[in-house]
Backbone as a chain_set.jsonl record, in Angstrom:
{"seq": "MPTIVHEFAWPDRVVVGTVGLPGSRTFYLQVRTGAQIVSIALEKQQSALLAEKIDEMLDQLMSHEGNPFSIPTNTPVELVDNDPLDQPVVEEFRTGGMSLGWDPSTVQVVIEAYPLVEVDPGIEDALDEDLLDAIMVEPEEMLLVRMPVGTARAFAKRTREIVGAGRPLCPFCGDPIDVEGHVCTLPGSL", "coords": {"N": [[112.255, 134.624, 118.013], [111.953, 131.547, 116.352], [114.194, 128.735, 116.671], [116.273, 127.778, 113.993], [116.431, 124.616, 112.77], [118.684, 122.418, 111.503], [118.104, 119.485, 110.437], [118.943, 116.068, 110.261], [117.856, 112.999, 109.849], [118.375, 110.369, 108.859], [121.083, 110.447, 107.522], [122.694, 110.562, 104.279], [125.357, 110.931, 104.191], [127.802, 111.66, 106.624], [130.437, 113.369, 107.869], [133.682, 114.358, 109.133], [135.856, 116.749, 107.901], [138.527, 118.645, 106.344], [139.591, 121.944, 105.339], [142.222, 123.517, 103.779], [145.783, 123.781, 104.51], [147.902, 121.647, 106.56], [148.37, 122.968, 109.767], [147.07, 125.28, 109.269], [144.496, 124.499, 108.946], [140.928, 124.329, 108.585], [138.419, 122.784, 110.338], [135.544, 120.866, 109.52], [132.26, 119.719, 110.182], [130.309, 117.899, 108.174], [127.203, 117.258, 106.721], [124.996, 115.344, 104.72], [121.997, 114.82, 102.966], [120.513, 113.648, 100.221], [120.169, 116.417, 98.156], [120.483, 118.281, 100.124], [122.835, 119.884, 102.031], [124.81, 120.531, 104.841], [127.334, 122.327, 106.417], [129.357, 122.774, 109.198], [131.659, 124.664, 111.096], [134.291, 123.417, 113.117], [136.437, 123.165, 115.982], [139.682, 121.657, 116.051], [140.114, 120.182, 118.384], [137.493, 119.797, 119.27], [136.567, 118.1, 117.279], [138.21, 115.832, 117.659], [137.473, 115.105, 120.292], [134.751, 114.55, 119.931], [134.855, 112.253, 118.264], [136.171, 110.487, 120.019], [134.312, 110.305, 122.166], [132.075, 109.248, 120.85], [133.032, 106.7, 120.132], [133.482, 105.707, 122.751], [130.838, 105.662, 123.725], [129.635, 103.809, 121.949], [131.177, 101.526, 122.507], [130.468, 101.108, 125.166], [127.705, 100.588, 124.883], [127.883, 98.279, 123.368], [128.806, 96.505, 125.198], [126.633, 95.649, 126.63], [124.681, 92.905, 127.699], [124.631, 90.394, 125.333], [124.814, 92.199, 123.244], [122.539, 93.871, 122.282], [121.961, 95.925, 120.478], [123.385, 95.453, 118.219], [125.986, 96.579, 117.837], [128.786, 97.416, 115.947], [132.11, 96.126, 116.324], [134.339, 97.026, 114.949], [134.939, 99.386, 112.262], [132.565, 99.028, 109.756], [133.504, 97.826, 106.583], [132.15, 98.578, 104.238], [131.186, 101.049, 104.912], [133.241, 102.831, 105.066], [134.51, 106.006, 104.398], [136.45, 107.893, 102.566], [136.442, 110.077, 100.998], [136.834, 113.509, 99.886], [135.47, 116.535, 101.414], [132.171, 117.517, 100.374], [131.807, 119.843, 97.769], [130.653, 123.177, 97.035], [132.153, 124.147, 100.178], [130.224, 125.555, 102.491], [130.073, 127.445, 105.231], [127.767, 127.106, 107.754], [127.653, 127.81, 110.46], [129.953, 128.534, 113.168], [130.907, 126.168, 115.481], [129.937, 126.179, 118.849], [128.846, 124.946, 121.363], [128.26, 121.431, 121.936], [126.322, 118.415, 121.975], [125.996, 114.97, 122.784], [124.183, 112.066, 122.22], [122.041, 109.154, 122.706], [119.633, 107.304, 121.001], [117.569, 104.903, 121.78], [115.232, 103.979, 120.616], [115.443, 104.235, 117.871], [117.902, 103.239, 117.465], [120.19, 104.912, 117.175], [122.966, 107.176, 117.131], [123.046, 110.424, 118.41], [123.808, 113.682, 117.502], [124.069, 116.976, 118.544], [124.654, 120.262, 117.602], [125.584, 123.553, 118.362], [125.711, 127.056, 117.591], [128.623, 129.113, 118.142], [128.423, 131.567, 120.536], [129.023, 134.855, 120.691], [129.576, 137.245, 123.048], [129.752, 140.603, 123.799], [132.311, 141.624, 125.927], [131.914, 143.882, 127.628], [129.134, 144.132, 127.721], [128.53, 141.655, 128.779], [129.498, 141.863, 131.408], [127.706, 143.713, 132.396], [125.232, 142.476, 132.353], [122.995, 140.34, 134.206], [123.459, 136.99, 135.547], [121.238, 135.247, 135.09], [119.972, 136.389, 132.873], [121.986, 136.138, 130.969], [122.052, 133.326, 130.792], [119.531, 132.915, 129.618], [119.949, 134.054, 127.13], [121.743, 132.221, 126.048], [120.157, 129.95, 125.858], [118.452, 130.205, 123.704], [119.352, 129.589, 120.769], [120.11, 130.819, 117.454], [120.235, 128.989, 115.396], [120.698, 125.45, 114.87], [122.343, 122.253, 114.563], [121.161, 119.039, 114.025], [121.826, 115.741, 114.115], [121.2, 112.409, 113.377], [122.513, 109.251, 113.459], [123.001, 105.904, 112.293], [124.456, 103.075, 114.065], [126.657, 101.766, 112.754], [127.429, 103.691, 110.884], [128.127, 105.678, 112.686], [130.36, 104.514, 113.912], [132.102, 104.427, 111.718], [132.274, 107.165, 111.209], [133.614, 108.08, 113.525], [136.09, 106.779, 113.247], [137.106, 107.866, 110.817], [137.229, 110.559, 111.586], [139.173, 110.526, 113.625], [141.384, 109.857, 112.038], [141.534, 112.094, 110.317], [142.034, 114.153, 112.165], [144.51, 113.292, 113.086], [146.1, 113.679, 110.869], [147.507, 116.002, 110.694], [150.15, 118.418, 111.161], [153.375, 116.953, 111.657], [154.761, 115.981, 114.854], [157.458, 117.303, 116.738], [160.065, 115.192, 117.722], [161.586, 115.841, 119.903], [160.721, 118.172, 121.349], [157.983, 118.102, 121.14], [156.35, 119.982, 119.937], [154.394, 121.12, 117.107], [155.705, 120.632, 113.804], [156.336, 122.989, 111.466], [155.683, 123.617, 107.937], [157.632, 125.283, 106.896], [159.794, 124.629, 108.428], [161.468, 123.916, 111.572], [162.421, 125.126, 114.65], [163.736, 123.801, 117.334], [162.702, 124.227, 120.654], [163.884, 123.279, 122.897], [165.925, 123.498, 125.823], [169.293, 124.307, 125.235], [169.233, 123.536, 122.599], [169.501, 125.456, 120.746]], "CA": [[112.325, 133.95, 116.737], [112.237, 130.133, 116.581], [115.495, 128.218, 116.259], [116.341, 127.036, 112.731], [117.032, 123.308, 113.039], [119.154, 121.673, 110.34], [117.923, 118.126, 110.957], [119.257, 114.943, 109.39], [117.442, 111.819, 110.604], [119.101, 109.216, 108.314], [121.884, 111.1, 106.486], [123.442, 109.781, 103.29], [126.779, 111.095, 104.502], [128.157, 112.521, 107.756], [131.891, 113.259, 107.986], [134.517, 115.501, 109.471], [136.904, 116.968, 106.912], [139.227, 119.913, 106.521], [139.944, 122.797, 104.22], [143.476, 124.197, 104.088], [146.986, 122.985, 104.726], [148.209, 121.405, 107.971], [148.853, 124.158, 110.466], [146.07, 126.338, 109.079], [143.28, 123.828, 108.493], [139.644, 124.548, 109.241], [137.687, 121.514, 110.437], [134.103, 120.962, 109.287], [131.338, 118.594, 110.268], [129.456, 118.06, 107.003], [126.131, 116.264, 106.669], [124.257, 115.438, 103.465], [120.903, 113.927, 102.596], [120.106, 114.11, 98.898], [120.8, 117.682, 97.765], [120.645, 119.129, 101.304], [124.166, 119.775, 102.642], [125.126, 121.524, 105.873], [128.709, 122.263, 106.919], [129.602, 123.656, 110.337], [133.071, 124.689, 111.481], [134.635, 122.866, 114.436], [137.845, 123.193, 116.365], [140.328, 120.346, 115.962], [139.889, 119.49, 119.652], [136.088, 119.373, 119.293], [136.48, 116.951, 116.381], [138.852, 114.7, 118.327], [136.657, 114.713, 121.442], [133.526, 113.954, 119.412], [135.188, 110.887, 117.842], [136.477, 109.717, 121.229], [133.083, 110.061, 122.931], [131.225, 108.33, 120.075], [133.576, 105.353, 120.327], [133.206, 105.287, 124.127], [129.412, 105.349, 123.826], [129.379, 102.563, 121.222], [131.807, 100.437, 123.267], [129.636, 100.868, 126.347], [126.466, 99.937, 124.431], [128.243, 96.952, 122.877], [129.075, 95.641, 126.345], [125.382, 95.122, 127.196], [124.515, 91.463, 127.501], [124.125, 89.966, 124.033], [124.936, 93.284, 122.269], [121.196, 93.943, 121.703], [121.843, 96.938, 119.426], [124.271, 95.037, 117.118], [127.037, 97.582, 117.676], [129.983, 96.791, 115.37], [133.369, 96.314, 117.037], [135.185, 97.82, 114.054], [134.217, 100.096, 111.208], [132.185, 98.181, 108.621], [134.259, 98.206, 105.391], [131.271, 99.241, 103.267], [130.853, 102.396, 105.384], [134.436, 103.669, 105.057], [134.349, 107.157, 103.514], [137.692, 108.657, 102.52], [136.297, 111.139, 100.005], [136.913, 114.872, 100.447], [134.195, 117.198, 101.686], [131.408, 117.955, 99.213], [132.075, 121.246, 97.448], [131.483, 124.067, 97.843], [131.942, 124.095, 101.62], [129.645, 126.817, 102.944], [129.946, 127.356, 106.692], [126.505, 127.591, 108.327], [128.052, 128.487, 111.689], [131.086, 127.986, 113.913], [130.341, 125.444, 116.61], [130.285, 126.536, 120.217], [128.548, 123.794, 122.204], [127.773, 120.206, 121.303], [125.889, 117.351, 122.872], [126.005, 113.65, 122.174], [123.182, 111.236, 122.883], [121.691, 107.839, 122.178], [118.202, 107.091, 120.871], [117.375, 103.45, 121.69], [114.058, 103.629, 119.803], [115.864, 104.134, 116.473], [119.265, 102.708, 117.532], [121.021, 105.924, 116.525], [123.74, 108.162, 117.87], [122.487, 111.747, 118.135], [124.716, 114.81, 117.714], [123.495, 118.317, 118.456], [125.694, 121.291, 117.591], [125.037, 124.908, 118.504], [126.714, 128.061, 117.201], [129.382, 129.869, 119.114], [127.772, 132.844, 120.832], [130.0, 135.831, 121.149], [128.957, 138.34, 123.79], [130.69, 141.685, 124.074], [132.672, 141.567, 127.358], [131.305, 144.99, 128.364], [127.724, 143.793, 127.935], [128.512, 140.483, 129.661], [129.671, 142.336, 132.789], [126.531, 144.5, 132.794], [124.046, 141.621, 132.444], [123.05, 139.376, 135.299], [123.679, 135.623, 135.105], [119.995, 134.668, 134.573], [119.751, 136.918, 131.535], [122.976, 135.491, 130.111], [121.572, 131.96, 130.555], [118.407, 133.0, 128.684], [120.521, 134.306, 125.806], [122.364, 130.974, 125.596], [119.139, 128.917, 125.661], [117.751, 130.433, 122.438], [120.259, 129.782, 119.627], [119.457, 131.145, 116.19], [120.151, 127.761, 114.611], [121.407, 124.293, 115.414], [122.438, 121.073, 113.71], [120.72, 117.813, 114.7], [122.177, 114.606, 113.268], [120.966, 111.063, 113.919], [123.166, 108.296, 112.565], [123.031, 104.518, 112.755], [125.676, 102.706, 114.787], [127.76, 101.5, 111.827], [127.844, 105.0, 110.374], [128.789, 106.373, 113.794], [131.692, 103.908, 114.075], [132.895, 104.897, 110.572], [132.481, 108.599, 111.436], [134.644, 108.235, 114.554], [137.372, 106.339, 112.679], [137.562, 108.883, 109.859], [137.547, 111.785, 112.315], [140.487, 110.321, 114.259], [142.39, 109.91, 110.975], [141.629, 113.485, 109.858], [142.705, 114.914, 113.233], [145.903, 112.844, 113.149], [146.807, 113.956, 109.612], [148.055, 117.356, 110.738], [151.605, 118.558, 111.161], [154.065, 116.009, 112.539], [155.277, 116.559, 116.097], [158.896, 117.207, 116.96], [160.34, 114.128, 118.693], [162.326, 116.37, 121.04], [159.961, 119.098, 122.196], [156.553, 117.799, 121.036], [155.625, 121.021, 119.206], [154.2, 120.804, 115.687], [156.74, 121.072, 112.877], [155.73, 123.72, 110.356], [156.194, 123.328, 106.598], [158.848, 126.086, 106.717], [160.846, 124.092, 109.271], [161.188, 123.922, 113.009], [163.536, 125.385, 115.544], [163.348, 123.184, 118.598], [162.829, 125.153, 121.773], [164.471, 122.618, 124.062], [167.134, 124.174, 126.301], [170.538, 123.772, 124.676], [169.073, 123.121, 121.211], [169.692, 126.596, 119.841]], "C": [[112.676, 132.484, 116.988], [113.613, 129.728, 116.026], [115.36, 127.489, 114.928], [117.08, 125.744, 113.026], [117.386, 122.65, 111.712], [119.155, 120.206, 110.779], [118.177, 117.081, 109.876], [118.974, 113.666, 110.176], [118.179, 110.554, 110.142], [119.987, 109.74, 107.186], [122.545, 110.105, 105.532], [124.928, 109.809, 103.607], [126.921, 112.01, 105.703], [129.641, 112.289, 108.036], [132.478, 114.52, 108.604], [135.599, 115.557, 108.41], [137.526, 118.325, 107.146], [139.382, 120.649, 105.207], [141.213, 123.528, 104.642], [144.603, 123.216, 104.335], [147.209, 122.744, 106.221], [148.864, 122.631, 108.596], [147.89, 125.325, 110.318], [144.774, 125.734, 108.543], [142.063, 124.328, 109.267], [138.904, 123.224, 109.186], [136.201, 121.77, 110.248], [133.427, 119.633, 109.583], [130.357, 118.833, 109.127], [128.467, 116.909, 106.944], [125.355, 116.479, 105.374], [123.159, 114.387, 103.412], [120.381, 114.451, 101.268], [120.88, 115.361, 98.531], [121.025, 118.612, 98.95], [122.001, 118.848, 101.954], [124.318, 120.89, 103.663], [126.549, 121.259, 106.344], [128.84, 123.258, 108.063], [131.076, 123.546, 110.723], [133.23, 124.185, 112.911], [136.093, 123.182, 114.73], [138.392, 121.766, 116.244], [140.042, 119.524, 117.228], [138.439, 119.016, 119.772], [135.909, 118.125, 118.437], [137.035, 115.7, 117.065], [138.001, 114.19, 119.486], [135.354, 114.047, 120.996], [133.772, 112.508, 118.994], [135.424, 109.983, 119.05], [135.195, 109.343, 121.982], [132.109, 109.147, 122.175], [131.718, 106.908, 120.255], [133.316, 104.841, 121.738], [131.749, 104.879, 124.3], [129.106, 104.004, 123.147], [129.977, 101.366, 121.954], [130.985, 100.091, 124.503], [128.338, 100.141, 125.954], [126.726, 98.503, 123.97], [128.431, 95.977, 124.036], [127.802, 95.125, 127.026], [125.227, 93.66, 126.814], [123.897, 91.148, 126.142], [124.225, 91.025, 122.944], [123.601, 93.503, 121.541], [121.037, 94.962, 120.57], [122.724, 96.63, 118.215], [125.318, 96.096, 116.795], [128.261, 96.901, 117.072], [131.227, 97.116, 116.204], [134.292, 97.24, 116.243], [134.313, 98.51, 113.016], [133.856, 99.13, 110.092], [132.838, 98.712, 107.334], [133.391, 98.986, 104.398], [130.89, 100.666, 103.675], [132.058, 103.337, 105.437], [134.242, 104.766, 104.008], [135.615, 107.996, 103.581], [137.634, 109.786, 101.5], [136.42, 112.508, 100.667], [135.517, 115.422, 100.729], [133.505, 117.54, 100.371], [131.639, 119.451, 99.022], [130.837, 121.912, 96.876], [131.167, 123.898, 99.327], [131.475, 125.482, 102.055], [129.358, 126.68, 104.435], [128.622, 127.962, 107.153], [126.771, 128.37, 109.611], [129.288, 127.827, 112.255], [130.53, 127.405, 115.197], [130.87, 125.967, 117.938], [130.107, 125.303, 121.093], [128.035, 122.619, 121.395], [127.239, 119.274, 122.385], [125.832, 116.061, 122.075], [125.018, 112.788, 122.941], [122.947, 109.932, 122.142], [120.18, 107.733, 122.139], [117.956, 105.598, 120.703], [116.189, 103.06, 120.809], [114.415, 103.496, 118.32], [117.266, 103.531, 116.343], [120.215, 103.647, 116.773], [121.772, 106.771, 117.542], [123.211, 109.532, 117.449], [123.521, 112.816, 118.487], [123.903, 116.089, 117.576], [124.655, 119.297, 118.518], [125.036, 122.664, 117.562], [126.119, 125.924, 118.141], [127.401, 128.689, 118.399], [128.689, 131.209, 119.295], [128.825, 133.778, 121.396], [129.251, 136.993, 121.793], [130.043, 139.359, 124.081], [131.012, 141.68, 125.575], [132.056, 142.689, 128.185], [129.85, 144.715, 128.68], [127.621, 142.633, 128.924], [128.636, 140.897, 131.126], [128.43, 143.046, 133.301], [125.292, 143.631, 133.002], [124.15, 140.691, 133.645], [123.091, 137.958, 134.717], [122.413, 134.976, 134.518], [119.713, 135.137, 133.157], [120.745, 136.314, 130.542], [122.559, 134.058, 129.793], [120.432, 131.953, 129.55], [118.906, 133.237, 127.266], [121.084, 133.016, 125.236], [121.335, 129.894, 125.261], [118.486, 129.034, 124.282], [118.717, 130.65, 121.277], [119.463, 130.105, 118.361], [119.262, 129.9, 115.337], [120.917, 126.66, 115.322], [121.444, 123.19, 114.371], [122.058, 119.869, 114.549], [120.941, 116.655, 113.737], [121.907, 113.317, 114.025], [121.605, 110.077, 112.952], [123.176, 106.899, 113.153], [124.411, 104.152, 113.309], [126.86, 102.422, 113.874], [128.32, 102.79, 111.253], [128.594, 105.771, 111.448], [130.2, 105.827, 114.008], [132.617, 104.383, 112.946], [133.23, 106.383, 110.72], [133.621, 108.816, 112.422], [136.021, 107.86, 114.008], [137.933, 107.4, 111.736], [137.994, 110.15, 110.593], [138.897, 111.67, 113.002], [141.606, 110.427, 113.221], [142.608, 111.343, 110.484], [142.376, 114.327, 110.894], [144.196, 114.564, 113.263], [146.724, 113.174, 111.92], [147.405, 115.349, 109.571], [149.571, 117.343, 110.684], [152.234, 117.509, 112.067], [154.605, 116.734, 113.774], [156.774, 116.333, 116.183], [159.156, 116.119, 118.01], [161.054, 114.623, 119.946], [161.469, 117.238, 121.957], [158.452, 118.861, 122.131], [155.733, 118.866, 120.344], [155.436, 120.603, 117.754], [155.332, 121.378, 114.837], [156.044, 121.719, 111.691], [156.37, 123.317, 109.033], [157.516, 124.056, 106.366], [160.02, 125.536, 107.512], [160.5, 124.258, 110.741], [162.47, 124.188, 113.759], [163.107, 124.872, 116.904], [163.648, 124.136, 119.753], [163.356, 124.489, 123.037], [165.716, 123.389, 124.516], [168.382, 123.497, 125.711], [170.417, 123.384, 123.211], [169.324, 124.253, 120.228], [171.131, 126.815, 119.511]], "O": [[113.597, 132.197, 117.752], [114.111, 130.301, 115.057], [114.45, 126.68, 114.747], [118.225, 125.768, 113.479], [116.51, 122.36, 110.898], [120.101, 119.745, 111.418], [117.7, 117.19, 108.747], [119.746, 113.29, 111.059], [118.569, 109.742, 110.981], [119.688, 109.509, 106.014], [122.901, 108.988, 105.905], [125.66, 108.857, 103.335], [126.236, 113.029, 105.792], [130.058, 111.186, 108.388], [131.866, 115.589, 108.601], [136.19, 114.536, 108.06], [137.109, 119.068, 108.035], [139.315, 120.067, 104.124], [141.275, 124.093, 105.734], [144.409, 122.0, 104.367], [146.764, 123.534, 107.053], [149.776, 123.237, 108.032], [147.889, 126.246, 111.134], [144.047, 126.374, 107.783], [142.156, 124.699, 110.437], [138.775, 122.616, 108.124], [135.661, 122.758, 110.746], [133.955, 118.565, 109.273], [129.654, 119.844, 109.108], [128.834, 115.744, 107.094], [125.086, 117.611, 104.97], [123.365, 113.226, 103.764], [119.865, 115.567, 101.195], [122.11, 115.371, 98.586], [121.691, 119.637, 98.803], [122.28, 117.724, 102.373], [123.997, 122.046, 103.389], [126.922, 120.122, 106.633], [128.484, 124.429, 107.928], [131.661, 122.464, 110.678], [132.421, 124.483, 113.79], [136.881, 123.435, 113.819], [137.64, 120.794, 116.327], [139.764, 118.328, 117.151], [138.186, 117.943, 120.32], [135.189, 117.201, 118.818], [136.406, 114.643, 117.05], [137.826, 112.982, 119.646], [134.906, 113.085, 121.618], [132.982, 111.627, 119.333], [134.936, 108.854, 119.095], [135.021, 108.193, 122.386], [131.396, 108.359, 122.796], [130.922, 106.002, 120.503], [132.967, 103.674, 121.916], [131.454, 103.871, 124.942], [128.4, 103.167, 123.71], [129.356, 100.305, 122.016], [130.827, 98.919, 124.843], [127.929, 99.192, 126.622], [125.888, 97.622, 124.161], [128.241, 94.771, 123.879], [127.876, 94.261, 127.901], [125.607, 93.249, 125.718], [122.784, 91.578, 125.838], [123.771, 90.79, 121.824], [123.531, 93.34, 120.323], [120.088, 94.878, 119.79], [122.81, 97.437, 117.29], [125.514, 96.462, 115.636], [128.737, 95.906, 117.62], [131.377, 98.225, 116.717], [134.94, 98.123, 116.806], [133.114, 98.251, 112.911], [134.737, 98.476, 109.533], [132.738, 99.901, 107.03], [133.857, 99.948, 103.789], [130.33, 101.409, 102.869], [131.921, 104.503, 105.807], [133.858, 104.489, 102.872], [135.827, 108.729, 104.547], [138.659, 110.386, 101.175], [136.147, 112.656, 101.858], [134.512, 114.836, 100.325], [134.167, 117.82, 99.371], [131.664, 120.219, 99.984], [130.022, 121.22, 96.265], [130.044, 123.547, 99.69], [132.23, 126.453, 101.997], [128.504, 125.894, 104.845], [128.374, 129.155, 106.978], [126.204, 129.44, 109.833], [129.636, 126.707, 111.882], [129.776, 128.063, 115.915], [132.071, 126.167, 118.123], [131.084, 124.687, 121.518], [127.456, 122.782, 120.321], [127.646, 119.337, 123.545], [125.644, 116.065, 120.858], [125.016, 112.782, 124.172], [123.559, 109.648, 121.112], [119.511, 108.035, 123.127], [118.115, 105.071, 119.602], [116.138, 101.937, 120.306], [113.773, 102.738, 117.593], [117.757, 103.336, 115.231], [120.934, 103.233, 115.864], [121.292, 107.043, 118.642], [122.958, 109.768, 116.267], [124.04, 112.859, 119.603], [123.15, 116.263, 116.618], [125.533, 119.183, 119.374], [124.068, 122.898, 116.839], [127.306, 125.678, 118.359], [126.849, 128.783, 119.495], [128.402, 131.904, 118.32], [129.428, 133.518, 122.437], [128.407, 137.634, 121.167], [131.125, 139.01, 124.555], [130.102, 141.725, 126.404], [131.707, 142.465, 129.344], [129.378, 145.024, 129.774], [126.749, 142.618, 129.793], [127.955, 140.342, 131.988], [128.127, 142.995, 134.494], [124.393, 144.012, 133.752], [125.244, 140.302, 134.052], [122.795, 137.754, 133.54], [122.508, 134.229, 133.544], [119.257, 134.351, 132.326], [120.384, 136.012, 129.405], [122.695, 133.616, 128.652], [120.372, 131.061, 128.703], [118.357, 132.69, 126.31], [120.913, 132.746, 124.047], [121.62, 129.008, 124.454], [118.01, 128.031, 123.749], [118.891, 131.786, 120.836], [118.303, 129.716, 118.22], [118.255, 129.765, 114.641], [121.683, 126.911, 116.252], [120.669, 123.197, 113.414], [122.568, 119.691, 115.655], [120.322, 116.592, 112.674], [122.331, 113.154, 115.169], [121.28, 110.065, 111.765], [123.338, 106.725, 114.36], [125.401, 104.837, 113.05], [127.98, 102.81, 114.203], [129.534, 102.96, 111.147], [129.585, 106.441, 111.158], [131.131, 106.592, 114.256], [133.78, 104.704, 113.19], [134.339, 106.808, 110.396], [134.5, 109.645, 112.183], [137.005, 108.548, 114.278], [139.097, 107.785, 111.847], [139.016, 110.746, 110.252], [139.689, 112.612, 112.968], [142.653, 111.015, 113.491], [143.746, 111.755, 110.262], [143.248, 115.12, 110.541], [145.04, 115.441, 113.445], [147.938, 112.969, 111.925], [147.776, 115.826, 108.498], [150.188, 116.383, 110.221], [151.692, 117.204, 113.13], [154.869, 117.936, 113.742], [157.288, 115.3, 115.754], [158.533, 116.126, 119.071], [161.122, 113.906, 120.944], [161.481, 117.072, 123.177], [157.715, 119.365, 122.978], [154.528, 118.688, 120.172], [156.226, 119.821, 117.224], [155.847, 122.462, 115.111], [155.259, 121.076, 110.994], [157.461, 122.748, 109.008], [158.418, 123.521, 105.72], [161.155, 125.954, 107.28], [159.401, 124.677, 111.103], [163.487, 123.538, 113.519], [162.223, 125.439, 117.545], [164.707, 124.761, 119.81], [163.284, 125.065, 124.123], [166.477, 123.878, 123.682], [168.494, 122.271, 125.7], [171.401, 122.939, 122.62], [169.356, 124.035, 119.017], [171.459, 127.735, 118.761]]}, "num_chains": 1, "name": "protein.A"}
């Protein structure tokens, strides 16, 4: 069966947002063009790494002689998006693997996201490695997003802010402080 590709070539909106309270939030990458909206679940760490790598890519491209792609140093003010996720949030899939690329012909950052593939451990042991690789090569669906450089810079900034808006960290032990309180686990603190 062919892979279903949720493709957004010039999205109206592409953001990371959350549903839930700090400590039990679910992160989503949400993309919209017109009435077409796709939301995929991400781990917090995937969101943070995606923002970091987008900024690294843009900084590297900006360093080319004369900045030929007009990469903005900072987030263009007109592209700042602090609105919540579009509702309702309907999860297409939970993200397993992602790739990040650059398309110089359109001057766009390209994100590909693939669903998490869960294989029964008993079956995994019984299958040989080549067959497992074949299973991983044919995802049922994927998300393909192409975004201009200014949008990518704004996406990375917002994502860093969303990731950082979680539970505060304990200044003593570094663990997150829950809403109910926190018992520091440092020796001698009990």
